[in-house]
């Protein structure tokens, strides 16, 4: 029996039709971001090990694929084993997100960049995840970031560009939940959680969508978290909705969803974002969620997440991370970003193939002269059309089905005397069911 030959676990091959669809969708995302003033950059797939493990990437650092040093001798391996420090063998690593490389990129090229830099990065990243539906070890991220803008204009532009992209892609039913890390910590303080409990409590609260309010309270009690604070949180859960079903971004509605006096500056900022988007007529739904956490520890202010009613996981997210770039530069630089989870949205999108351009398969006999086929093909290409030559088979149906699945829209049978494109009768292809 032949040994199965497949891609590494958690990684995938893409057949031509799948690859074509992915590139067309990425083209829509790129063009929409560009229309909103963002410039695309590219960074290496590897970064220095120490930079990837500097505490900037949160739990994702534990999932990094490390690259072993070149030229290691047996004595080096033995020394690393003796110290029980396998990381001593690595000096590079595959990037696990695009934010850490962006921070390094900005620190490297700051002098050549505008004062407020609007960046696009669309590229693969790698994490040693446990593969499952919607979660892979190699996947594409679509990031936009604004560096150098401390005010809410950054959040407004990111939200506007993201909502426009979702709309252009035809992703109906999406909405963006929004919160602020300052509100989260203010809520925990108001309930009486100790400062050294905040991180642990937020890890549990981040499971709210999966385990419900009862599950969150049970886990906090099992951890031995401050009992009075847990009681106060439980009472709050009973008194108010925590599912962000329809809480618009106004100062009144946001403040009403919180304990009195929590993070007034953050409340005002969120309300201003909501007012600005509404006034500008931006299409899309934004709702306030007082228990949106986002797992990344580097977020310092506003955070957002894309949700869809048909899925339990988010389709993207981001937030403000003002403290990250300063780790490289030695001075603080405001930054905010938003990422669309490309692998999670690609299957939800109707293929934007074509955009009015015909794709033609020229079906020819085995004996057809190559120079005549090339001349015919060139005439169609010169018209701006996509063309493929296919040798005729006994049963045409499978050939035409494969062509339609690859995005071709028309076909023509090349007769013995055809020398001009206008001599051919083009017929429409229908996609196989």
C-alpha positions as a printed Julia matrix, in Angstrom:
433×3 Matrix{Float64}:
   0.0    0.0     0.0
   1.34   3.43   -0.93
   2.25   5.77    1.9
  -0.14   8.77    2.08
   1.48  11.98    0.9
  -0.1   15.03    2.49
   0.8   18.5     3.69
   2.18  18.88    7.24
  -0.49  18.73    9.91
  -2.3   22.03   10.28
  -1.11  23.27    6.87
  -2.84  23.01    3.52
  -2.39  22.78   -0.23
  -4.71  24.82   -2.44
  -5.96  23.58   -5.78
  -5.98  26.11   -8.66
  -9.65  27.06   -8.2
  -9.19  27.59   -4.46
  -6.01  29.58   -4.97
  -7.68  31.75   -7.61
 -10.59  32.53   -5.31
  -8.25  33.38   -2.43
  -6.28  35.77   -4.62
  -9.43  37.45   -5.93
 -10.72  37.98   -2.38
  -7.33  39.28   -1.26
  -7.41  41.64   -4.23
 -10.73  43.09   -3.02
  -9.32  43.52    0.5
  -6.14  45.18   -0.79
  -7.98  47.59   -3.07
 -10.44  48.6    -0.33
  -7.66  49.25    2.17
  -5.74  51.23   -0.45
  -8.83  53.34   -1.17
  -8.84  54.29    2.53
  -5.25  55.55    2.4
  -3.28  52.56    3.72
   0.08  51.59    2.21
   1.17  47.97    1.95
   4.49  46.83    3.4
   6.32  43.52    3.61
   8.44  42.09    6.42
  10.54  38.89    6.63
   8.85  35.64    7.64
  11.43  35.28   10.43
  12.4   37.64   13.24
  15.07  37.45   15.92
  14.21  34.92   18.62
  14.66  37.44   21.43
  12.32  39.89   19.74
   9.59  37.29   19.26
   9.92  36.27   22.91
  10.1   39.72   24.47
   6.68  39.53   26.11
   4.95  41.47   23.31
   3.01  38.59   21.8
   1.19  37.26   24.84
   0.33  33.56   24.79
   1.2   33.38   21.1
   4.88  33.4    22.04
   4.4   29.88   23.41
   3.18  28.79   19.96
   6.13  30.14   17.97
   8.04  27.89   15.59
  11.7   28.45   16.44
  14.54  28.17   13.92
  17.63  26.28   15.06
  21.0   28.02   14.85
  23.16  27.07   11.9
  26.36  25.08   12.36
  25.6   23.67   15.78
  28.03  21.04   17.02
  27.21  17.99   19.12
  28.68  19.76   22.14
  26.21  22.63   21.67
  23.29  20.19   21.66
  24.59  18.46   24.76
  25.05  21.8    26.57
  21.5   22.9    25.72
  20.12  19.57   26.91
  22.1   19.82   30.15
  20.68  23.27   30.9
  17.15  22.15   30.06
  16.87  25.22   27.85
  15.85  24.15   24.33
  15.49  27.82   23.35
  19.27  28.11   23.57
  19.4   26.28   20.25
  17.39  28.94   18.4
  18.25  32.47   17.29
  15.35  33.07   14.9
  11.67  32.19   14.74
   8.77  32.23   12.28
   6.5   35.21   12.92
   3.34  34.27   14.86
   1.52  37.5    13.99
   2.13  40.66   11.95
   2.03  43.17   14.81
   5.42  42.39   16.36
   7.14  42.55   12.93
   5.33  45.86   12.24
   6.62  47.35   15.49
  10.15  46.31   14.56
   9.66  47.6    10.99
   8.54  51.0    12.23
  11.46  51.27   14.64
  13.84  50.41   11.77
  12.39  52.77    9.14
  10.8   55.53   11.17
  12.85  58.29    9.51
  11.54  57.28    6.06
   7.88  57.09    7.1
   5.21  59.79    7.49
   4.44  61.17   10.94
   1.2   59.19   10.94
   1.8   55.9     9.15
  -1.09  53.81    7.82
   0.13  50.31    7.05
  -1.32  47.22    5.37
   0.23  43.8     5.88
  -1.28  40.74    4.21
   0.87  37.68    4.69
   1.11  34.19    6.21
   1.99  33.62    9.88
   2.76  30.41   11.77
   1.66  29.08   15.16
   2.08  25.61   16.67
  -1.66  25.38   17.27
  -3.69  22.25   17.8
  -5.33  22.13   14.36
  -9.13  22.3    14.26
 -11.86  23.87   12.16
 -10.96  27.48   11.43
  -7.58  27.18   13.18
  -4.42  26.24   11.31
  -0.66  26.24   11.86
  -0.1   28.37    8.78
  -2.67  31.01    7.91
  -3.01  34.42    6.3
  -3.63  37.58    8.3
  -4.95  40.83    6.79
  -3.82  43.68    9.06
  -4.24  47.42    8.93
  -2.49  49.61   11.5
  -2.14  53.32   12.21
   1.02  54.41   14.0
   1.56  57.92   15.35
  -2.08  58.97   15.92
  -2.96  59.2    19.61
  -6.56  60.39   19.17
  -9.71  58.49   18.24
  -9.16  59.34   14.55
  -7.09  56.14   14.4
  -9.95  54.0    15.69
 -12.43  55.78   13.42
 -10.34  55.17   10.29
  -9.67  51.54   11.16
 -13.33  50.82   11.85
 -14.44  52.62    8.7
 -11.98  50.73    6.49
 -12.87  47.39    8.09
 -16.63  47.92    7.78
 -16.17  49.0     4.14
 -14.16  45.85    3.44
 -16.77  43.57    5.02
 -19.46  45.35    2.99
 -17.51  45.1    -0.28
 -16.94  41.39    0.33
 -20.68  40.92    0.84
 -20.3   39.57    4.39
 -23.83  40.25    5.59
 -24.72  39.88    9.26
 -21.38  40.92   10.71
 -21.12  43.45   13.49
 -18.23  44.83   15.52
 -18.19  44.6    19.3
 -16.14  47.31   20.97
 -14.78  47.96   24.45
 -11.79  49.58   26.15
  -9.21  47.91   28.37
  -9.46  50.86   30.75
 -13.15  50.09   31.18
 -12.37  46.44   31.9
  -9.91  47.29   34.65
 -12.24  49.98   36.01
 -15.07  47.43   36.22
 -12.83  44.96   38.08
 -11.77  47.68   40.52
 -15.39  48.7    41.08
 -16.33  45.12   41.99
 -13.4   44.88   44.41
 -10.96  42.58   42.63
  -7.36  43.1    43.74
  -4.95  44.47   41.14
  -2.89  41.28   41.18
  -6.04  39.31   40.32
  -6.91  41.3    37.2
  -5.07  39.16   34.65
  -6.44  35.9    36.0
  -9.99  37.29   36.2
  -9.86  38.54   32.61
  -8.68  35.13   31.38
 -11.83  33.66   32.94
 -14.15  36.46   31.76
 -12.81  35.94   28.23
 -14.55  32.54   28.29
 -17.96  34.15   28.79
 -19.2   33.29   25.28
 -18.27  29.64   25.77
 -19.24  28.87   29.39
 -21.84  31.55   30.17
 -22.13  33.71   33.25
 -22.56  30.73   35.56
 -19.42  29.09   34.25
 -17.42  32.29   34.75
 -18.59  32.68   38.34
 -17.92  29.01   39.15
 -14.38  29.2    37.77
 -13.6   32.41   39.68
 -14.81  30.8    42.91
 -12.73  27.68   42.24
  -9.66  29.89   41.78
 -10.15  31.39   45.22
 -10.68  34.87   43.79
 -11.8   37.55   46.27
 -15.28  36.23   47.33
 -16.95  39.63   47.76
 -15.78  40.72   44.32
 -17.08  37.53   42.72
 -20.43  38.07   44.49
 -20.58  41.61   43.12
 -19.83  40.37   39.59
 -22.51  37.67   39.91
 -25.07  40.25   41.02
 -24.1   42.45   38.07
 -24.58  39.53   35.68
 -28.09  39.03   37.06
 -29.03  42.7    36.76
 -27.81  43.51   33.25
 -27.31  41.98   29.82
 -23.7   41.06   29.09
 -24.21  39.86   25.55
 -23.99  43.23   23.8
 -27.19  42.51   21.94
 -28.05  46.11   21.11
 -25.98  48.59   23.11
 -25.14  51.47   20.76
 -22.06  53.61   21.28
 -23.46  56.64   23.07
 -22.29  58.11   26.35
 -25.65  57.4    27.97
 -25.95  53.75   26.91
 -22.31  52.91   27.62
 -22.36  54.51   31.07
 -25.69  52.82   31.89
 -24.15  49.41   31.2
 -21.36  49.97   33.74
 -20.99  50.44   37.5
 -21.22  54.13   38.32
 -18.15  56.26   37.61
 -16.09  53.65   35.72
 -13.4   55.04   33.35
 -15.23  58.23   32.29
 -12.52  59.18   29.76
 -12.83  55.81   28.02
 -16.63  56.06   28.01
 -16.41  59.49   26.38
 -13.95  58.19   23.78
 -16.19  55.28   22.81
 -19.21  57.56   22.56
 -17.26  59.95   20.33
 -16.28  57.08   18.03
 -19.93  56.03   17.72
 -21.08  59.6    17.04
 -18.4   60.15   14.39
 -19.26  56.99   12.46
 -22.99  57.69   12.62
 -22.56  61.32   11.53
 -20.36  60.25    8.61
 -22.97  57.72    7.5
 -20.61  54.75    7.81
 -22.52  51.53    7.11
 -22.21  48.71    9.62
 -23.26  47.81   13.14
 -21.16  48.61   16.22
 -22.2   47.59   19.72
 -20.68  48.1    23.15
 -19.68  44.94   25.03
 -18.43  45.65   28.58
 -16.89  42.16   28.8
 -15.07  42.0    25.51
 -11.51  41.16   26.58
  -9.33  40.18   23.58
  -6.56  37.89   24.75
  -3.48  39.87   23.73
  -1.81  41.42   26.74
  -0.36  44.34   24.8
  -3.69  46.16   24.29
  -3.83  49.44   26.2
  -7.13  51.06   25.19
  -9.89  50.49   22.66
 -10.42  46.89   21.54
 -12.73  45.5    18.86
 -13.88  42.14   17.51
 -15.9   41.06   14.46
 -18.69  38.61   15.15
 -21.18  36.77   12.98
 -24.4   35.13   14.25
 -23.57  31.82   12.55
 -20.21  31.35   14.28
 -19.05  30.97   17.87
 -15.6   32.38   17.06
 -14.65  35.9    15.99
 -13.88  36.75   12.36
 -11.25  39.34   13.28
 -10.29  41.9    15.86
  -7.75  44.36   17.13
  -7.2   47.36   19.32
  -4.85  50.03   20.58
  -1.35  48.97   21.66
   0.42  52.19   22.6
   3.17  50.5    24.62
   4.64  48.12   22.07
   6.72  50.24   19.71
   8.31  52.07   22.63
   9.95  48.78   23.6
  12.04  49.09   20.43
  12.52  52.87   20.23
  12.86  53.83   23.87
  10.03  56.37   23.49
   6.3   55.88   23.38
   4.55  55.9    20.0
   0.75  55.49   19.79
  -0.46  52.61   17.65
  -3.75  50.91   16.82
  -4.61  48.03   14.49
  -7.36  45.81   13.14
  -7.01  42.34   11.59
  -9.49  40.36    9.48
  -9.26  36.58    9.95
  -8.86  35.66    6.3
  -9.09  31.89    6.76
 -12.34  32.31    8.69
 -14.04  34.53    6.13
 -12.94  32.96    2.85
 -15.57  30.21    2.93
 -18.32  32.74    3.72
 -17.69  34.82    0.62
 -19.24  34.39   -2.8
 -16.36  34.23   -5.24
 -15.93  37.68   -6.84
 -14.6   36.01   -9.98
 -14.7   37.69  -13.29
 -15.65  41.29  -12.63
 -16.85  41.4   -16.25
 -13.73  39.81  -17.82
 -14.31  36.73  -19.95
 -12.23  33.61  -19.33
 -12.09  31.33  -22.35
 -11.1   27.72  -22.92
 -10.06  26.91  -26.49
 -10.7   23.2   -27.1
  -8.58  21.84  -29.95
  -7.79  18.56  -31.67
  -4.49  16.78  -31.13
  -3.42  17.52  -34.7
  -3.99  21.29  -34.48
  -0.9   23.27  -35.47
   0.8   24.88  -32.41
   1.49  28.12  -34.27
  -2.21  28.49  -35.2
  -3.31  27.81  -31.61
  -0.81  30.33  -30.32
  -2.03  32.94  -32.78
  -5.63  32.43  -31.68
  -4.73  32.54  -28.02
  -2.7   35.72  -28.49
  -5.62  37.49  -30.13
  -7.83  36.82  -27.1
  -5.08  37.78  -24.63
  -4.55  41.06  -26.49
  -8.23  41.82  -25.86
  -7.62  41.49  -22.13
  -9.22  38.06  -21.79
  -7.94  35.01  -19.93
  -7.34  32.04  -22.21
  -6.41  28.38  -21.76
  -5.72  25.78  -24.42
  -7.21  22.34  -23.77
  -6.83  19.24  -25.94
 -10.19  17.73  -26.82
 -11.19  14.58  -24.98
 -13.66  11.89  -25.96
 -16.06  13.07  -23.27
 -16.05  16.87  -23.11
 -18.2   17.21  -19.98
 -15.48  16.53  -17.34
 -13.05  18.86  -19.13
 -15.59  21.68  -19.25
 -16.64  21.09  -15.64
 -13.02  21.44  -14.48
 -12.65  24.62  -16.51
 -15.81  26.11  -15.0
 -14.63  25.16  -11.5
 -11.39  27.04  -12.24
 -13.34  30.21  -13.03
 -13.56  30.03  -16.82
 -16.77  31.49  -18.22
 -16.74  30.49  -21.92
 -15.38  27.87  -24.29
 -14.95  27.45  -28.03
 -14.2   24.47  -30.25
 -11.28  25.28  -32.55
 -12.01  24.05  -36.06
  -9.4   23.03  -38.6
  -9.58  26.3   -40.55
  -9.99  28.81  -37.7
  -7.26  31.46  -37.8
  -9.0   34.45  -36.21
 -10.67  34.86  -32.83
 -13.8   36.12  -34.58
 -14.07  32.79  -36.41
 -14.83  30.98  -33.16
 -18.26  30.55  -31.59
 -18.02  31.24  -27.85
 -20.41  29.37  -25.59
 -21.06  30.0   -21.93
 -19.84  27.61  -19.27
 -21.98  26.85  -16.25
 -20.32  26.04  -12.94
 -20.78  22.39  -11.86
 -23.19  21.88   -8.97
